[in-house]
Coordinates of C-alpha atoms and ligand atoms in Angstrom, one line a residue:
X1 CA 1.5 20.2 -20.2
X2 CA -1.0 21.1 -17.4
X3 CA -2.1 18.1 -15.3
X4 CA -4.5 17.8 -12.4
X5 CA -4.5 15.0 -9.9
X6 CA -7.7 14.4 -8.0
X7 CA -7.0 12.7 -4.7
X8 CA -3.8 13.6 -3.1
X9 CA -3.0 10.5 -1.1
X10 CA -0.2 7.9 -1.4
X11 CA -0.7 7.5 -5.2
X12 CA -1.9 11.0 -6.1
X13 CA 0.7 12.9 -4.2
X14 CA 3.6 10.7 -5.5
X15 CA 2.2 10.9 -9.0
X16 CA 1.7 14.7 -8.8
X17 CA 5.1 15.4 -7.3
X18 CA 7.0 13.1 -9.7
X19 CA 5.2 14.5 -12.8
X20 CA 6.2 18.0 -11.6
X21 CA 9.7 16.8 -11.2
X22 CA 9.6 15.5 -14.8
X23 CA 8.7 19.0 -16.0
X24 CA 4.9 19.2 -16.0
X25 CA 2.7 21.8 -14.3
X26 CA 0.7 19.9 -11.8
X27 CA -2.3 20.9 -9.7
X28 CA -3.1 18.4 -6.9
X29 CA -6.7 18.4 -5.6
X30 CA -8.1 16.9 -2.4
X31 CA -11.4 17.3 -0.7
X32 CA -9.6 17.1 2.7
X33 CA -8.9 20.7 3.5
X34 CA -6.5 20.0 6.4
X35 CA -4.4 17.9 4.1
X36 CA -4.2 20.7 1.4
X37 CA -3.6 23.4 4.1
X38 CA -0.8 21.4 5.5
X39 CA 0.8 20.8 2.1
X40 CA 0.6 24.5 1.4
X41 CA 2.5 25.0 4.6
X42 CA 5.1 22.4 3.7
X43 CA 3.7 19.6 5.9
X44 CA 3.8 16.3 4.0
X45 CA 0.9 14.0 5.1
X46 CA 2.7 10.7 4.4
X47 CA 6.1 9.3 4.8
X48 CA 7.7 8.1 1.6
X49 CA 11.4 8.2 1.0
X50 CA 12.6 11.2 -1.2
X51 CA 9.0 12.6 -1.5
X52 CA 9.5 15.6 0.8
X53 CA 12.5 16.8 -1.2
X54 CA 10.7 16.5 -4.5
X55 CA 7.6 18.3 -3.2
X56 CA 9.8 21.1 -1.7
X57 CA 11.7 21.5 -4.9
X58 CA 8.7 21.7 -7.1
X59 CA 6.4 23.6 -4.8
X60 CA 8.8 26.2 -3.5
X61 CA 11.4 26.5 -6.2
X62 CA 10.2 25.5 -9.7
X63 CA 6.5 26.3 -8.7
X64 CA 5.4 23.5 -11.1
X65 CA 3.5 21.8 -8.3
X66 CA 0.4 23.4 -6.7
X67 CA -2.3 22.3 -4.3
X68 CA -6.0 23.1 -4.1
X69 CA -9.4 21.9 -2.8
X70 CA -11.1 23.5 -5.8
X71 CA -12.0 20.8 -8.3
X72 CA -13.5 23.2 -10.8
X73 CA -10.2 25.1 -11.0
X74 CA -8.4 21.7 -11.5
X75 CA -10.7 20.5 -14.2
X76 CA -10.4 23.7 -16.2
X77 CA -6.7 24.0 -15.7
X78 CA -5.6 20.7 -17.2
X79 CA -5.3 18.7 -20.4
X80 CA -5.1 15.4 -18.4
X81 CA -7.0 14.7 -15.2
X82 CA -5.7 11.8 -13.1
X83 CA -8.2 10.2 -10.7
X84 CA -6.4 8.8 -7.6
X85 CA -9.2 8.5 -5.1
X86 CA -9.7 5.5 -2.8
X87 CA -11.6 2.4 -3.9
X88 CA -12.2 0.5 -0.7
X89 CA -14.2 -2.7 -0.6
X90 CA -17.7 -2.4 1.0
X91 CA -19.1 -4.8 3.6
X92 CA -20.2 -7.2 0.8
X93 CA -16.7 -7.3 -0.7
X94 CA -17.5 -5.3 -3.8
X95 CA -15.2 -2.4 -4.7
X96 CA -16.9 0.8 -3.5
X97 CA -16.8 3.2 -6.4
X98 CA -18.6 6.2 -4.9
X99 CA -15.4 8.3 -4.8
X100 CA -14.6 7.6 -8.4
X101 CA -18.1 8.4 -9.6
X102 CA -18.3 11.5 -7.5
X103 CA -15.1 12.7 -9.3
X104 CA -16.6 11.7 -12.7
X105 CA -19.7 13.8 -12.0
X106 CA -17.6 16.7 -11.0
X107 CA -15.5 16.4 -14.1
X108 CA -18.8 16.3 -16.1
X109 CA -19.9 19.5 -14.3
X110 CA -16.8 21.6 -15.0
X111 CA -15.3 20.1 -18.2
X112 CA -14.8 23.0 -20.7
X113 CA -12.8 21.4 -23.6
X114 CA -11.1 18.2 -24.7
X115 CA -9.5 16.4 -21.7
X116 CA -8.1 13.0 -21.0
X117 CA -9.5 11.5 -17.9
X118 CA -6.9 9.1 -16.5
X119 CA -8.0 6.5 -14.0
X120 CA -5.1 5.6 -11.7
X121 CA -7.3 4.2 -8.9
X122 CA -7.6 0.4 -8.9
X123 CA -11.1 -0.2 -10.3
X124 CA -13.1 -3.2 -11.4
X125 CA -13.2 -4.1 -15.0
X126 CA -15.8 -2.0 -16.8
X127 CA -15.4 1.1 -14.5
X128 CA -13.7 3.1 -17.2
X129 CA -16.8 2.8 -19.4
X130 CA -19.0 3.7 -16.5
X131 CA -16.9 6.8 -15.8
X132 CA -17.4 7.8 -19.4
X133 CA -21.2 7.3 -19.1
X134 CA -21.4 9.3 -16.0
X135 CA -19.5 12.3 -17.5
X136 CA -21.7 12.1 -20.6
X137 CA -24.9 12.0 -18.4
X138 CA -23.8 15.2 -16.7
X139 CA -22.9 16.8 -20.0
X140 CA -26.3 16.0 -21.4
X141 CA -27.9 17.7 -18.3
X142 CA -25.7 20.7 -19.0
X143 CA -26.8 20.5 -22.7
X144 CA -23.2 20.5 -23.8
X145 CA -21.3 18.3 -26.2
X146 CA -17.7 18.2 -25.3
X147 CA -15.2 15.7 -26.5
X148 CA -13.1 13.7 -23.9
X149 CA -11.4 10.4 -23.5
X150 CA -11.2 8.0 -20.5
X151 CA -8.0 6.1 -20.1
X152 CA -7.0 3.4 -17.7
X153 CA -3.5 3.8 -16.4
X154 CA -3.2 1.5 -13.3
X155 CA -0.5 2.3 -10.8
X156 CA 2.0 -0.3 -9.7
X157 CA 4.1 1.7 -7.2
X158 CA 5.1 0.0 -4.0
X159 CA 4.8 2.1 -0.9
X160 CA 8.2 2.6 0.6
X161 CA 9.7 2.7 -2.9
X162 CA 7.0 4.8 -4.5
X163 CA 9.1 7.6 -6.0
X164 CA 11.6 5.2 -7.5
X165 CA 8.8 3.1 -8.9
X166 CA 7.1 6.1 -10.4
X167 CA 10.2 7.4 -12.2
X168 CA 11.5 4.0 -13.1
X169 CA 8.5 1.6 -13.3
X170 CA 8.6 -2.0 -14.4
X171 CA 6.0 -1.1 -17.1
X172 CA 3.4 1.5 -18.0
X173 CA 0.0 0.3 -18.9
X174 CA -2.3 2.5 -21.0
X175 CA -5.8 1.3 -21.8
X176 CA -7.4 3.8 -24.2
X177 CA -9.8 4.0 -27.1
X178 CA -8.4 6.9 -29.2
X179 CA -5.1 7.8 -30.8
X180 CA -5.4 11.3 -29.4
X181 CA -5.6 10.0 -25.8
X182 CA -2.7 7.6 -26.4
X183 CA -0.5 10.4 -27.8
X184 CA -1.2 12.6 -24.7
X185 CA -0.4 9.7 -22.4
X186 CA 2.9 9.0 -24.3
X187 CA 3.8 12.6 -24.0
X188 CA 3.2 12.5 -20.2
X189 CA 5.5 9.4 -20.0
X190 CA 8.0 10.6 -22.6
X191 CA 10.9 10.6 -20.1
X192 CA 10.3 7.0 -19.1
X193 CA 10.3 6.2 -22.8
X194 CA 13.9 7.4 -22.9
X195 CA 14.8 4.7 -20.3
X196 CA 13.1 2.0 -22.4
X197 CA 10.4 1.3 -19.9
X198 CA 8.0 -1.1 -21.6
X199 CA 4.6 0.5 -22.5
X200 CA 1.6 -1.7 -22.9
X201 CA -1.1 -0.1 -25.0
X202 CA -4.4 -1.9 -24.9
X203 CA -8.1 -1.4 -24.3
X204 CA -9.5 0.0 -21.1
X205 CA -10.9 -3.4 -19.8
X206 CA -7.5 -5.2 -20.4
X207 CA -5.6 -2.4 -18.5
X208 CA -8.1 -2.7 -15.6
X209 CA -7.6 -6.4 -15.5
X210 CA -3.8 -6.2 -15.6
X211 CA -3.9 -4.4 -12.3
X212 CA -6.1 -7.0 -10.5
X213 CA -4.3 -9.9 -12.1
X214 CA -0.9 -8.5 -10.9
X215 CA -2.0 -7.9 -7.4
X216 CA -3.9 -11.1 -6.9
X217 CA -1.0 -13.0 -8.3
X218 CA 1.5 -11.4 -5.9
X219 CA -0.9 -12.1 -3.0
X220 CA -1.1 -15.7 -4.2
X221 CA 2.7 -16.0 -4.0
X222 CA 2.6 -14.7 -0.4
X223 CA -0.2 -17.1 0.7
X224 CA 1.5 -19.9 -1.2
X225 CA 4.8 -19.6 0.7
X226 CA 2.9 -19.1 4.0
X227 CA 1.2 -22.5 3.4
X228 CA 4.6 -24.0 2.7
X229 CA 5.9 -22.4 5.9
X230 CA 3.1 -24.0 7.9
X231 CA 3.9 -27.4 6.5
X232 CA 7.6 -26.8 7.1
X233 CA 6.8 -26.3 10.8
X234 CA 5.3 -29.8 10.8
X235 CA 8.1 -31.6 9.1
X236 CA 11.4 -30.1 10.3
X237 CA 12.0 -28.2 7.0
X238 CA 13.2 -24.6 6.8
X239 CA 11.0 -22.4 4.6
X240 CA 13.8 -19.8 4.1
X241 CA 15.9 -22.4 2.4
X242 CA 12.9 -23.7 0.6
X243 CA 12.2 -20.2 -0.8
X244 CA 15.8 -19.8 -1.8
X245 CA 15.7 -23.2 -3.6
X246 CA 12.5 -22.3 -5.3
X247 CA 13.4 -18.7 -6.2
X248 CA 16.5 -19.6 -8.1
X249 CA 14.2 -21.1 -10.7
X250 CA 13.7 -18.2 -13.1
X251 CA 10.2 -19.4 -13.9
X252 CA 9.3 -18.9 -10.2
X253 CA 11.5 -16.0 -9.1
X254 CA 12.5 -15.2 -5.5
X255 CA 10.4 -12.1 -4.9
X256 CA 7.3 -12.3 -2.7
X257 CA 8.4 -15.7 -1.5
X258 CA 9.1 -14.7 2.1
X259 CA 7.0 -16.4 4.7
X260 CA 5.6 -14.1 7.3
X261 CA 2.6 -12.8 9.2
X262 CA 0.4 -12.6 6.1
X263 CA -0.1 -9.7 3.6
X264 CA -1.6 -6.4 4.6
X265 CA -1.5 -2.9 3.3
X266 CA -3.9 -0.7 1.3
X267 CA -4.0 -2.9 -1.8
X268 CA -3.7 -6.7 -1.5
X269 CA -6.4 -7.3 1.1
X270 CA -8.9 -5.0 -0.7
X271 CA -8.0 -6.0 -4.2
X272 CA -8.2 -9.7 -3.6
X273 CA -11.7 -9.2 -2.0
X274 CA -12.8 -6.9 -4.8
X275 CA -11.6 -9.6 -7.4
X276 CA -14.0 -12.0 -5.9
X277 CA -16.7 -9.3 -6.2
X278 CA -15.7 -8.8 -9.9
X279 CA -16.0 -12.6 -10.4
X280 CA -19.5 -12.5 -8.9
X281 CA -20.7 -9.8 -11.2
X282 CA -19.3 -11.8 -14.2
X283 CA -20.8 -15.1 -12.9
X284 CA -17.4 -16.7 -12.2
X285 CA -15.9 -17.9 -9.0
X286 CA -12.1 -17.1 -8.7
X287 CA -11.4 -20.1 -6.5
X288 CA -7.6 -19.6 -6.2
X289 CA -8.0 -16.0 -5.0
X290 CA -10.7 -17.0 -2.6
X291 CA -8.3 -19.5 -1.0
X292 CA -5.5 -16.9 -1.0
X293 CA -7.7 -14.7 1.2
X294 CA -8.6 -17.6 3.6
X295 CA -5.0 -18.7 4.0
X296 CA -4.0 -15.1 4.7
X297 CA -6.7 -14.7 7.4
X298 CA -5.6 -17.9 9.1
X299 CA -1.9 -16.8 8.8
X300 CA -2.6 -13.6 10.8
X301 CA -4.4 -15.7 13.5
X302 CA -1.5 -18.2 13.5
X303 CA 0.9 -15.4 14.5
X304 CA -1.1 -14.7 17.6
X305 CA -1.2 -18.4 18.4
X306 CA 2.6 -18.5 18.1
X307 CA 2.9 -15.7 20.7
X308 CA 0.5 -17.6 23.0
X309 CA 2.5 -20.8 22.6
X310 CA 5.7 -19.1 23.6
X311 CA 4.4 -16.9 26.4
X312 CA 1.6 -19.0 27.8
X313 CA -1.2 -17.2 29.6
X314 CA -1.2 -13.6 28.3
X315 CA -2.9 -11.7 31.1
X316 CA -0.5 -9.1 32.4
X317 CA 2.3 -10.3 30.3
X318 CA 4.2 -7.6 28.4
X319 CA 4.6 -8.1 24.7
X320 CA 6.9 -5.8 22.6
X321 CA 5.9 -5.2 19.0
X322 CA 8.6 -4.1 16.7
X323 CA 7.0 -2.6 13.6
X324 CA 3.4 -1.5 13.1
X325 CA 3.4 -0.4 9.4
X326 CA 2.4 -3.2 7.0
X327 CA 5.9 -3.0 5.4
X328 CA 9.1 -1.1 6.0
X329 CA 9.8 2.5 4.8
X330 CA 6.1 3.5 5.0
X331 CA 3.9 4.9 7.7
X332 CA 0.9 3.1 6.2
X333 CA -0.8 0.9 8.7
X334 CA -3.9 -0.1 6.6
X335 CA -4.7 -3.8 7.2
X336 CA -1.3 -4.2 8.8
X337 CA -0.9 -7.7 10.4
X338 CA 0.6 -5.8 13.4
X339 CA -2.8 -4.2 14.1
X340 CA -4.7 -7.5 14.2
X341 CA -2.0 -9.1 16.3
X342 CA -2.1 -6.2 18.8
X343 CA -5.9 -6.3 19.0
X344 CA -5.8 -10.0 19.9
X345 CA -3.1 -9.4 22.5
X346 CA -5.1 -6.6 24.1
X347 CA -8.3 -8.7 24.0
X348 CA -6.3 -11.3 26.0
X349 CA -5.3 -8.7 28.6
X350 CA -1.6 -8.5 27.6
X351 CA 0.3 -5.3 28.1
X352 CA 1.5 -4.1 24.6
X353 CA 4.5 -1.9 24.1
X354 CA 5.3 -0.9 20.6
X355 CA 7.9 0.9 18.5
X356 CA 7.9 1.8 14.8
X357 CA 10.2 4.3 13.2
X358 CA 7.4 6.1 11.2
X359 CA 3.9 4.5 11.8
X360 CA 3.2 5.3 15.5
X361 CA 1.4 8.6 14.7
X362 CA -1.0 6.8 12.3
X363 CA -1.6 4.1 14.9
X364 CA -2.5 6.7 17.5
X365 CA -4.7 8.6 15.1
X366 CA -6.6 5.6 13.5
X367 CA -6.7 3.3 16.6
X368 CA -7.1 5.6 19.6
X369 CA -9.0 2.8 21.3
X370 CA -6.0 0.5 21.4
X371 CA -4.3 0.8 24.7
X372 CA -0.7 0.6 23.3
X373 CA 2.3 1.9 25.2
X374 CA 4.2 3.7 22.4
X375 CA 7.9 3.8 23.0
X376 CA 10.6 6.2 21.7
X377 CA 13.1 3.5 20.8
X378 CA 13.8 -0.2 20.6
X379 CA 15.4 -0.5 24.1
X380 CA 12.6 1.3 25.8
X381 CA 10.1 -1.0 24.1
X382 CA 12.0 -4.1 25.3
X383 CA 12.4 -3.2 29.0
X384 CA 10.8 -5.9 31.2
X385 CA 9.1 -7.6 28.2
X386 CA 8.1 -11.2 28.1
X387 CA 8.4 -11.5 24.4
X388 CA 9.8 -9.4 21.5
X389 CA 7.8 -9.8 18.4
X390 CA 9.4 -8.5 15.2
X391 CA 6.6 -7.9 12.7
X392 CA 7.9 -5.4 10.2
X393 CA 11.4 -5.7 8.7
X394 CA 12.6 -2.1 9.1
X395 CA 16.4 -1.7 8.7
X396 CA 16.6 -0.6 12.3
X397 CA 15.4 -4.0 13.4
X398 CA 18.0 -6.0 11.4
X399 CA 20.9 -5.5 13.8
X400 CA 19.3 -5.8 17.3
X401 CA 21.9 -6.1 20.1
X402 CA 20.7 -9.3 21.7
X403 CA 23.6 -9.3 24.2
X404 CA 22.2 -6.0 25.6
X405 CA 18.6 -6.9 25.2
X406 CA 19.1 -10.1 27.3
X407 CA 19.7 -7.9 30.3
X408 CA 16.7 -5.6 29.9
X409 CA 13.9 -8.1 29.0
X410 CA 12.0 -10.0 31.7
X411 CA 11.9 -13.2 29.6
X412 CA 14.2 -13.8 26.6
X413 CA 11.7 -14.8 24.0
X414 CA 12.1 -13.6 20.4
X415 CA 9.5 -14.1 17.7
X416 CA 10.9 -13.3 14.3
X417 CA 7.8 -13.0 12.1
X418 CA 9.9 -12.0 9.1
X419 CA 12.7 -14.7 9.4
X420 CA 15.4 -12.0 9.4
X421 CA 17.7 -13.7 11.9
X422 CA 19.7 -16.8 12.0
X423 CA 17.9 -19.0 14.6
X424 CA 21.2 -20.4 16.0
X425 CA 22.6 -16.9 16.5
X426 CA 19.6 -15.9 18.5
X427 CA 19.5 -19.1 20.6
X428 CA 23.3 -18.7 21.3
X429 CA 22.5 -15.2 22.6
X430 CA 20.3 -16.8 25.2
X431 CA 16.9 -16.2 23.6
X432 CA 14.2 -18.6 22.7
X433 CA 13.7 -18.2 18.9
X434 CA 10.6 -18.8 16.9
X435 CA 10.3 -17.8 13.2
X436 CA 7.7 -18.6 10.6
X437 CA 8.2 -22.0 8.9
X438 CA 11.5 -22.8 10.6
X439 CA 12.8 -23.6 14.0
Ligands
LIG501 P1 -5.4 7.4 -0.1 O1 -6.5 7.1 0.8 O2 -4.0 7.5 0.4 O3 -5.7 8.8 -0.9 C1 -6.9 9.1 -1.6 C2 -7.2 10.6 -1.4 O4 -8.3 10.9 -2.2 C3 -7.5 11.1 0.0 O5 -6.6 12.1 0.3 C4 -8.9 11.5 -0.1 O6 -9.2 12.6 0.7 C5 -9.0 11.9 -1.6 N1 -10.4 12.0 -2.1 C6 -11.4 11.1 -1.9 N2 -12.5 11.5 -2.6 C7 -12.2 12.7 -3.2 C8 -12.8 13.6 -4.1 N3 -14.1 13.4 -4.4 N4 -12.2 14.7 -4.5 C9 -10.9 15.0 -4.1 N5 -10.2 14.1 -3.3 C10 -10.8 13.0 -2.9 O7 -5.5 6.3 -1.3 P2 -4.2 5.7 -2.1 O8 -3.5 4.7 -1.3 O9 -3.5 6.8 -2.8 O10 -5.0 4.9 -3.2 C11 -5.7 5.5 -4.3 C12 -6.1 4.5 -5.3 O11 -4.8 4.0 -5.9 C13 -6.8 3.3 -4.8 O12 -7.7 2.8 -5.8 C14 -5.7 2.3 -4.6 O13 -6.2 0.9 -4.7 C15 -4.8 2.6 -5.8 N6 -3.4 2.2 -5.6 C16 -2.8 2.4 -4.4 C17 -1.5 2.0 -4.2 C18 -0.8 2.2 -2.9 O14 0.3 1.6 -2.7 N7 -1.3 3.0 -2.0 C19 -0.8 1.4 -5.3 C20 -1.4 1.3 -6.5 C21 -2.7 1.6 -6.6

């Protein structure tokens, strides 16, 4: 089957590459010419484990994967057109759908026969119907009557694990209105069917809601455990043990119960805000999610306060940041807690040294105004520092050599914002230890 993916970012590129790997002919489109030119030259724009190999295999060898900036070619080429463009929140907190509707208009302009338009972008409930209206509006202008279906197929991949999640997802959700569209979607996902991946077939609105309900629920777990962590700090309890004790209850589950610097990334912050916007348009106030956002904002600020408490006056003090990406195994820094912490440190005239295995190029590119001293390795980042702050739990940071670090830092302070280390071990190594929700 010929498939086009419109929007070749984290979701689009992974989806396109993996569908090609599963045997489909895939044409990935992006309006960003540099990105497409680079992909054609073999330069992969994002870091995601295994992705480069899959792209190389399917672009160079099998030739099932192609890249273009020409949306007309892509629309004509394919039976199914996946939309994977950004849906950021605007200043008022509403999901900004301009990219989705632009693509819908373009599809309307070039559609030349029956197609399934598959929405993979995270969009407010009701967007699928609006996409259909927009395509029909353009078709009317063209004086054409062409059959098509719009399907909602939300994406649940986790950055850093995206390839594995695409090939072996927890579930596949298909919101559709016709058997024809459902059959095409089932064909696309026929390999996953062999592995008994649950497929939920429902209407478009329910599929759109499943995505928001999932992300807001996970964000709620994070803010919930961060609240517990804040209370633990006030009553000599250890949140790591509390999480373990809670998580063993299968009704609760242990995932997303790790206290830390607050959630970031390209999804939770924008999807929780957009959910409030969706509530507004429906005349409903989602109070739980509103509080989740407030708790998260406070949590990020609390991390800065922790550093200040340990270091004192920040002017001219050197702070080492380990980890800039919002989570390990990705170079994505969108809404990363590290960025807000770094900004506050710089505002308070601290000297910031940072090391991240993959995200430093993005930090340089998107925050050129931040006067960060980027370092080539952990040791270099820790020389003469007044405080090491571990923000992202990369594997490289899980076995720091504190015996050695003790001799290269100026002041032995260690802030473990992911609660990776045993506090006693760090203290015995001669460092002051501060975690989140435990002493
Ligand atoms: P991204 O910013 O990484 O990529 C989007 C791409 O779309 C960009 O390359 C951009 O140039 C391109 N684009 C924008 N308008 C275009 C147009 N008119 N024609 C062609 N290309 C266009 O975004 P992403 O992280 O891949 O997210 C895409 C969608 O998927 C969002 O709605 C997001 O919420 C959702 N989502 C993301 C993730 C994730 O982990 N990143 C997970 C699940 C769902």
